[in-house]
Amino acid sequence: MKISHRAEQIVPSPTIGMATRAKQMQREGIDVISFAVGEPDFPTPEHICAAAGEAMAAGHTKYTPASGIPELKEAIVYSSQQQLGINYDSNQVCVCNGGKHALMNIWQVLVDPGDEVIIFAPYWVSYAAQIKLVGGQPVPVVTAGTDEFQPDLDEVRAAVTDRTVAILINSPSNPTGAVWGREILEGLAQIALSNDLAIISDEVYKHLIYDGGQHLSPAMLSDEVKHSTIIVDAVSKPYSMTGWRIGWLIGPADFVAKAGSIQSQQTSNPNSIAQYAALAALTGPQDCVPQMRAQFQQRRDYLVPALQQIPGLACTTPAGAFYVFPDVSAYLGTELAGQPIQDSLQLSEYLLVEGHISTVPGSAFGAEGYVRLSFACSMDNLQEGVRRLGQALTT
Ligand code: PLP
């Protein structure tokens, strides 16, 4: 059967691929420690699950408005006001099937074939694939661990062409955990405004900033920047709701209306019951969020110094999200346990097969020479995983 050119160029998400392989090995009885997962290991808080049950009992099991129920949009507007100090109207919100779907809606509204979007490498795996799916061209600007994964603004300026339509910002970042400060955001916003570019700000990790750090959205910088910014957010990470599939985009009303129209044709509304659960997440008790953050910080504070003890592994301390992204270039071009290791993919394969630890190769994020480890796993698993990693890398 014919396969379109569009489909031919897309490969399955490597992060999901590594996690699936680890699960397969576990099913075969192999004790694999997964550092590959991109989701909190905590259960969804009880009051959120209860709200889903109540929604079903109340008959909220039918189609809703395609872009989401008004109550949830209002709760998103309210929490943006509370958390970011930014005022939106509910017609500036489109509720989607997760943050990933919100991003896909954005590209469909924004990008014509041949249009370019500036992204920062290392980048989250789906950005480049999604932009290509709509015929666009992702243009990576590379950042490095030695600069704490902060971009060089001159390189960003040099990457702008007459086909550039947007700059995509992801702070805190998956996979690096980097959090960008005011100076960088202002520099990027200046470049966007002077070239008439949209700023897409993926803020799905905004609640996971450590050491008391505060989230800064580009939309908070000025009204002018806010009018050029589309925020992507989701309940997935802060409320441990990855399977519920509720995210949203917020931005200029005319842009959001187009996203809603596309969604009405492609998927209709996000799951009605999950929308009520998300409403409970945003309007109910919020102590679960700092509690999870505190646990992640504890794990990070164990993991980073432990990794820094492993000879040859250079690891910066992530200021946010739940990933570390150590530089493993010292191992590339060498042999481990008699096996040649040429690149980060071979290293991840080796760590899985020989060390029984799953990681994601940096190449999946457009950054050869690194691997990503998620610390969304128990302290016991972290300790055992680090022990295995050290052993596998020193044989
Ligand atoms: N953006 C980033 C940077 C992510 O890491 C993820 C999920 O891993 C998403 C967006 C998508 O989140 P969701 O599960 O809500 O679709």
XYZ file of C-alpha atoms and ligand atoms in Angstrom:
411
model
C 0.000 0.000 0.000
C 1.212 3.515 -0.742
C 2.833 5.454 2.106
C 2.886 9.248 1.822
C 6.150 11.211 1.765
C 4.882 12.879 4.925
C 4.596 9.576 6.767
C 7.870 8.206 5.349
C 9.969 10.875 7.067
C 8.535 10.280 10.549
C 10.063 7.708 12.885
C 8.477 6.701 16.210
C 9.465 8.798 19.223
C 12.801 7.367 20.468
C 11.998 8.232 24.082
C 8.831 6.155 23.967
C 10.831 3.507 22.022
C 13.479 3.149 24.754
C 10.868 3.021 27.528
C 8.956 0.335 25.576
C 12.122 -1.750 25.110
C 12.890 -1.538 28.812
C 9.314 -2.679 29.608
C 9.664 -5.571 27.132
C 12.896 -6.710 28.841
C 11.160 -6.410 32.215
C 8.302 -8.609 30.912
C 10.960 -11.159 29.942
C 12.002 -11.207 33.586
C 15.113 -9.015 33.189
C 15.533 -6.526 35.998
C 15.941 -3.291 34.004
C 16.083 0.089 35.700
C 14.415 2.693 33.540
C 15.952 6.114 33.340
C 14.110 6.636 30.055
C 10.612 7.582 31.167
C 9.308 11.103 30.738
C 6.554 11.010 33.311
C 6.246 11.429 37.083
C 6.197 8.082 38.916
C 3.544 9.295 41.406
C -0.121 8.301 41.161
C -2.587 10.977 40.053
C -3.823 12.587 43.309
C -6.994 11.029 44.693
C -9.195 14.121 44.559
C -8.518 14.392 40.814
C -9.452 10.756 40.195
C -12.570 11.252 42.350
C -13.603 14.230 40.196
C -13.442 11.994 37.115
C -15.777 9.498 38.811
C -18.150 12.298 39.749
C -18.095 13.622 36.183
C -19.145 10.217 34.864
C -21.886 9.912 37.497
C -23.127 13.381 36.553
C -23.393 12.317 32.900
C -20.482 14.362 31.530
C -19.866 11.629 29.015
C -20.912 13.380 25.810
C -19.301 15.723 23.307
C -18.205 19.027 24.776
C -17.376 22.210 22.846
C -14.456 21.203 20.569
C -12.001 23.580 22.233
C -12.958 22.560 25.783
C -15.563 23.173 28.483
C -15.953 26.821 29.559
C -15.286 25.970 33.238
C -11.858 24.524 32.392
C -10.966 27.475 30.162
C -11.899 29.814 32.999
C -9.774 27.791 35.439
C -6.819 28.040 33.020
C -7.359 31.819 32.749
C -7.515 32.048 36.555
C -4.372 29.970 37.121
C -2.461 32.007 34.487
C -3.453 35.105 36.418
C -2.427 33.585 39.750
C 0.796 31.899 38.644
C 2.099 34.228 35.935
C 0.253 37.449 36.688
C -1.012 37.535 33.083
C -4.624 38.288 32.140
C -6.305 36.365 29.345
C -9.928 35.892 28.273
C -11.313 32.405 27.964
C -11.582 32.837 24.166
C -7.765 32.908 24.221
C -7.623 29.293 25.444
C -7.968 26.078 23.439
C -7.983 22.848 25.487
C -6.282 20.011 23.607
C -5.405 16.318 23.944
C -2.218 17.002 25.915
C 0.564 19.507 25.426
C 1.813 17.547 22.422
C -1.475 18.027 20.617
C -1.515 21.718 21.544
C 1.871 22.048 19.790
C 0.621 20.149 16.736
C -2.370 22.506 16.506
C 0.008 25.467 16.651
C 2.134 24.225 13.746
C -0.979 23.618 11.680
C -2.159 27.182 12.214
C 1.271 28.814 11.872
C 3.428 26.943 9.391
C 3.138 26.802 5.601
C 5.312 24.409 3.585
C 8.891 25.708 3.561
C 8.424 27.954 6.603
C 11.164 27.725 9.218
C 10.906 27.479 12.995
C 13.967 28.126 15.173
C 14.327 25.475 17.858
C 17.153 24.971 20.341
C 19.212 21.793 20.367
C 19.163 19.715 22.513
C 15.408 19.784 21.789
C 12.472 17.653 22.857
C 12.138 14.853 20.299
C 8.708 15.755 18.943
C 9.417 19.370 17.977
C 11.371 18.598 14.832
C 9.088 15.727 13.793
C 5.910 17.773 14.237
C 7.237 20.776 12.315
C 8.249 18.462 9.451
C 4.799 16.842 9.480
C 3.237 20.138 8.402
C 5.901 20.702 5.730
C 7.949 23.133 7.813
C 11.658 23.208 8.447
C 12.999 23.033 12.013
C 16.176 25.135 12.264
C 18.202 24.063 15.314
C 20.432 26.537 17.126
C 22.863 24.481 19.184
C 23.433 25.079 22.900
C 26.102 23.285 24.948
C 26.456 21.852 28.434
C 29.591 23.934 28.928
C 27.359 27.061 28.635
C 24.648 25.509 30.832
C 22.602 25.084 27.620
C 22.034 28.851 27.256
C 21.717 30.124 23.672
C 24.047 32.575 21.991
C 21.801 35.400 20.782
C 24.075 36.204 17.833
C 23.633 32.636 16.602
C 19.868 33.045 16.906
C 19.988 36.281 14.890
C 22.079 34.531 12.248
C 19.525 31.706 12.012
C 16.635 34.053 11.092
C 15.785 34.078 7.371
C 12.876 35.485 5.397
C 11.160 32.095 5.837
C 11.371 32.103 9.651
C 7.939 32.287 11.297
C 8.614 31.433 14.946
C 11.080 30.807 17.765
C 10.283 27.906 20.056
C 11.313 28.251 23.708
C 11.167 25.395 26.228
C 12.128 26.559 29.718
C 12.488 24.466 31.873
C 13.824 22.231 29.141
C 13.392 18.618 28.279
C 16.031 17.134 27.939
C 18.542 19.474 29.631
C 16.569 20.813 32.615
C 17.947 24.288 31.785
C 15.885 27.259 32.928
C 16.448 30.471 30.987
C 16.549 33.791 32.816
C 15.139 37.202 32.012
C 18.126 38.411 30.013
C 17.971 35.544 27.534
C 14.193 35.678 27.231
C 14.332 39.432 26.618
C 17.025 38.938 23.982
C 14.973 36.265 22.216
C 11.800 38.348 22.466
C 13.636 41.302 20.929
C 14.739 39.150 17.990
C 11.179 37.834 17.590
C 9.572 41.287 17.696
C 12.021 42.887 15.303
C 11.518 40.087 12.768
C 7.757 39.724 13.277
C 8.066 36.144 14.560
C 5.731 34.258 16.860
C 7.170 33.008 20.156
C 5.979 29.537 21.051
C 6.642 28.928 24.735
C 6.365 25.330 25.904
C 5.933 25.640 29.668
C 4.846 22.111 30.600
C 7.611 21.892 33.257
C 6.973 25.341 34.758
C 6.033 23.909 38.170
C 9.245 21.904 38.375
C 11.870 24.549 39.096
C 14.186 23.803 42.007
C 15.945 25.742 44.759
C 13.001 28.149 45.039
C 13.438 29.434 41.452
C 10.453 31.173 39.853
C 9.109 30.481 36.397
C 9.354 33.299 33.863
C 7.223 33.139 30.729
C 8.120 35.364 27.762
C 4.470 36.504 27.908
C 5.289 38.112 31.276
C 7.922 40.426 29.778
C 5.599 43.070 28.270
C 2.192 43.390 26.604
C 3.894 43.575 23.225
C 5.715 40.261 23.797
C 2.546 38.689 25.217
C 0.688 39.520 21.972
C 3.338 37.611 20.004
C 3.469 34.617 22.356
C 1.538 31.369 22.402
C 1.937 29.400 25.625
C 1.667 25.610 25.712
C 0.923 23.955 29.031
C -0.655 20.767 30.396
C -1.743 19.027 33.584
C 0.431 16.046 32.572
C 3.623 16.747 34.543
C 2.631 18.873 37.585
C -0.324 16.686 38.573
C 1.090 13.372 37.361
C -1.682 13.112 34.752
C 0.241 12.026 31.649
C -2.343 9.414 30.653
C -5.326 11.742 30.927
C -4.224 13.742 27.898
C -5.206 17.299 28.764
C -3.114 20.277 27.718
C -3.856 23.676 26.230
C -2.581 26.628 24.273
C -3.108 30.270 25.188
C -2.519 33.169 22.843
C -4.123 35.808 20.615
C -7.857 35.110 20.205
C -7.822 34.917 16.381
C -4.953 32.397 16.415
C -6.655 30.331 19.113
C -9.952 30.343 17.182
C -8.131 28.815 14.191
C -6.601 26.136 16.419
C -10.113 25.395 17.728
C -11.480 25.089 14.171
C -8.718 22.669 13.200
C -9.307 20.655 16.350
C -13.066 20.566 15.665
C -12.313 18.888 12.323
C -9.503 16.599 13.468
C -10.300 15.256 16.914
C -13.348 17.104 18.321
C -13.138 17.782 22.045
C -10.521 16.310 24.378
C -11.964 13.521 26.544
C -14.894 14.991 28.510
C -14.157 13.114 31.759
C -10.466 14.040 31.659
C -11.451 17.698 31.226
C -13.381 17.548 34.514
C -10.405 15.844 36.165
C -8.136 18.640 34.865
C -10.617 21.182 36.246
C -10.297 19.547 39.676
C -6.502 19.584 39.318
C -6.418 23.333 38.646
C -9.096 24.388 41.127
C -8.558 21.833 43.939
C -5.873 21.652 46.648
C -2.452 22.466 45.218
C -0.187 20.902 47.876
C 0.459 17.854 45.641
C 2.508 20.082 43.299
C 5.147 21.301 45.808
C 5.189 17.830 47.380
C 6.154 16.202 44.082
C 8.610 19.000 43.335
C 10.317 18.463 46.714
C 10.734 14.760 45.958
C 12.179 15.469 42.525
C 14.603 17.970 44.014
C 15.744 15.411 46.596
C 16.433 12.913 43.817
C 18.245 15.477 41.680
C 20.390 16.455 44.648
C 21.391 12.829 45.081
C 21.808 12.032 41.383
C 23.978 14.869 40.074
C 26.867 14.526 42.572
C 26.663 10.729 42.227
C 27.017 10.999 38.426
C 29.849 13.494 38.790
C 31.764 10.778 40.676
C 31.808 8.566 37.566
C 35.068 9.219 35.704
C 34.527 10.754 32.258
C 30.921 11.794 32.850
C 30.362 15.583 32.895
C 27.004 16.563 34.330
C 25.524 20.037 34.823
C 22.879 20.520 37.519
C 19.423 20.915 35.983
C 17.523 23.882 37.440
C 14.179 22.359 36.443
C 12.229 19.423 34.925
C 13.213 15.850 35.917
C 16.085 15.024 33.595
C 19.860 15.140 33.694
C 21.753 15.338 30.428
C 25.356 14.313 31.067
C 28.079 14.742 28.474
C 29.316 11.244 27.605
C 31.621 12.233 24.771
C 34.635 10.876 26.714
C 33.289 7.345 26.085
C 32.630 7.730 22.373
C 35.269 6.273 20.099
C 36.342 3.870 22.869
C 35.480 0.282 23.789
C 33.414 -0.803 26.769
C 33.551 -4.482 27.807
C 35.224 -5.152 24.456
C 32.436 -3.454 22.473
C 33.164 -0.456 20.251
C 31.084 2.593 21.230
C 30.904 5.091 18.391
C 27.929 7.264 19.308
C 25.319 7.932 21.981
C 22.907 5.409 20.430
C 25.491 2.631 20.733
C 26.223 3.728 24.279
C 22.513 3.631 25.233
C 22.179 0.176 23.588
C 25.214 -1.045 25.501
C 23.896 0.335 28.806
C 20.572 -1.386 28.219
C 21.872 -4.779 27.137
C 24.945 -5.038 29.388
C 24.095 -2.729 32.282
C 20.302 -3.241 32.373
C 19.663 0.500 32.576
C 17.617 2.315 29.960
C 18.605 5.831 28.917
C 17.829 7.895 25.824
C 20.700 8.732 23.438
C 21.430 12.431 22.975
C 21.147 12.012 19.205
C 17.361 11.663 19.689
C 17.414 15.277 20.918
C 19.701 16.568 18.175
C 22.697 16.456 20.565
C 25.279 13.754 19.905
C 27.675 13.171 22.810
C 25.051 13.164 25.568
C 22.514 10.766 27.081
C 19.335 11.678 28.929
C 18.486 10.155 32.289
C 15.115 10.791 33.890
C 14.973 10.936 37.669
C 11.235 10.230 37.716
C 11.918 6.972 39.554
C 12.291 5.903 43.181
C 15.402 6.743 45.215
C 16.169 3.001 45.478
C 16.099 2.666 41.701
C 18.231 5.770 41.303
C 20.881 4.414 43.654
C 20.948 1.004 42.030
C 20.872 2.596 38.559
C 23.856 4.821 39.339
C 25.753 1.794 40.674
C 25.076 -0.120 37.449
C 25.958 2.884 35.308
C 29.283 3.347 37.084
C 30.051 -0.342 36.694
C 29.081 -0.459 33.005
C 31.133 2.641 32.188
C 34.272 1.514 33.974
C 34.594 -2.026 32.593
N 6.612 19.421 25.846
C 7.654 18.814 26.433
C 8.940 19.551 26.530
C 7.529 17.513 26.933
O 8.574 16.909 27.527
C 6.289 16.852 26.798
C 6.135 15.465 27.260
O 7.059 14.743 27.533
C 5.236 17.528 26.190
C 5.429 18.818 25.714
C 3.913 16.889 25.975
O 3.174 16.745 27.122
P 1.799 15.970 27.097
O 2.035 14.652 27.737
O 0.864 16.856 27.881
O 1.349 15.833 25.686
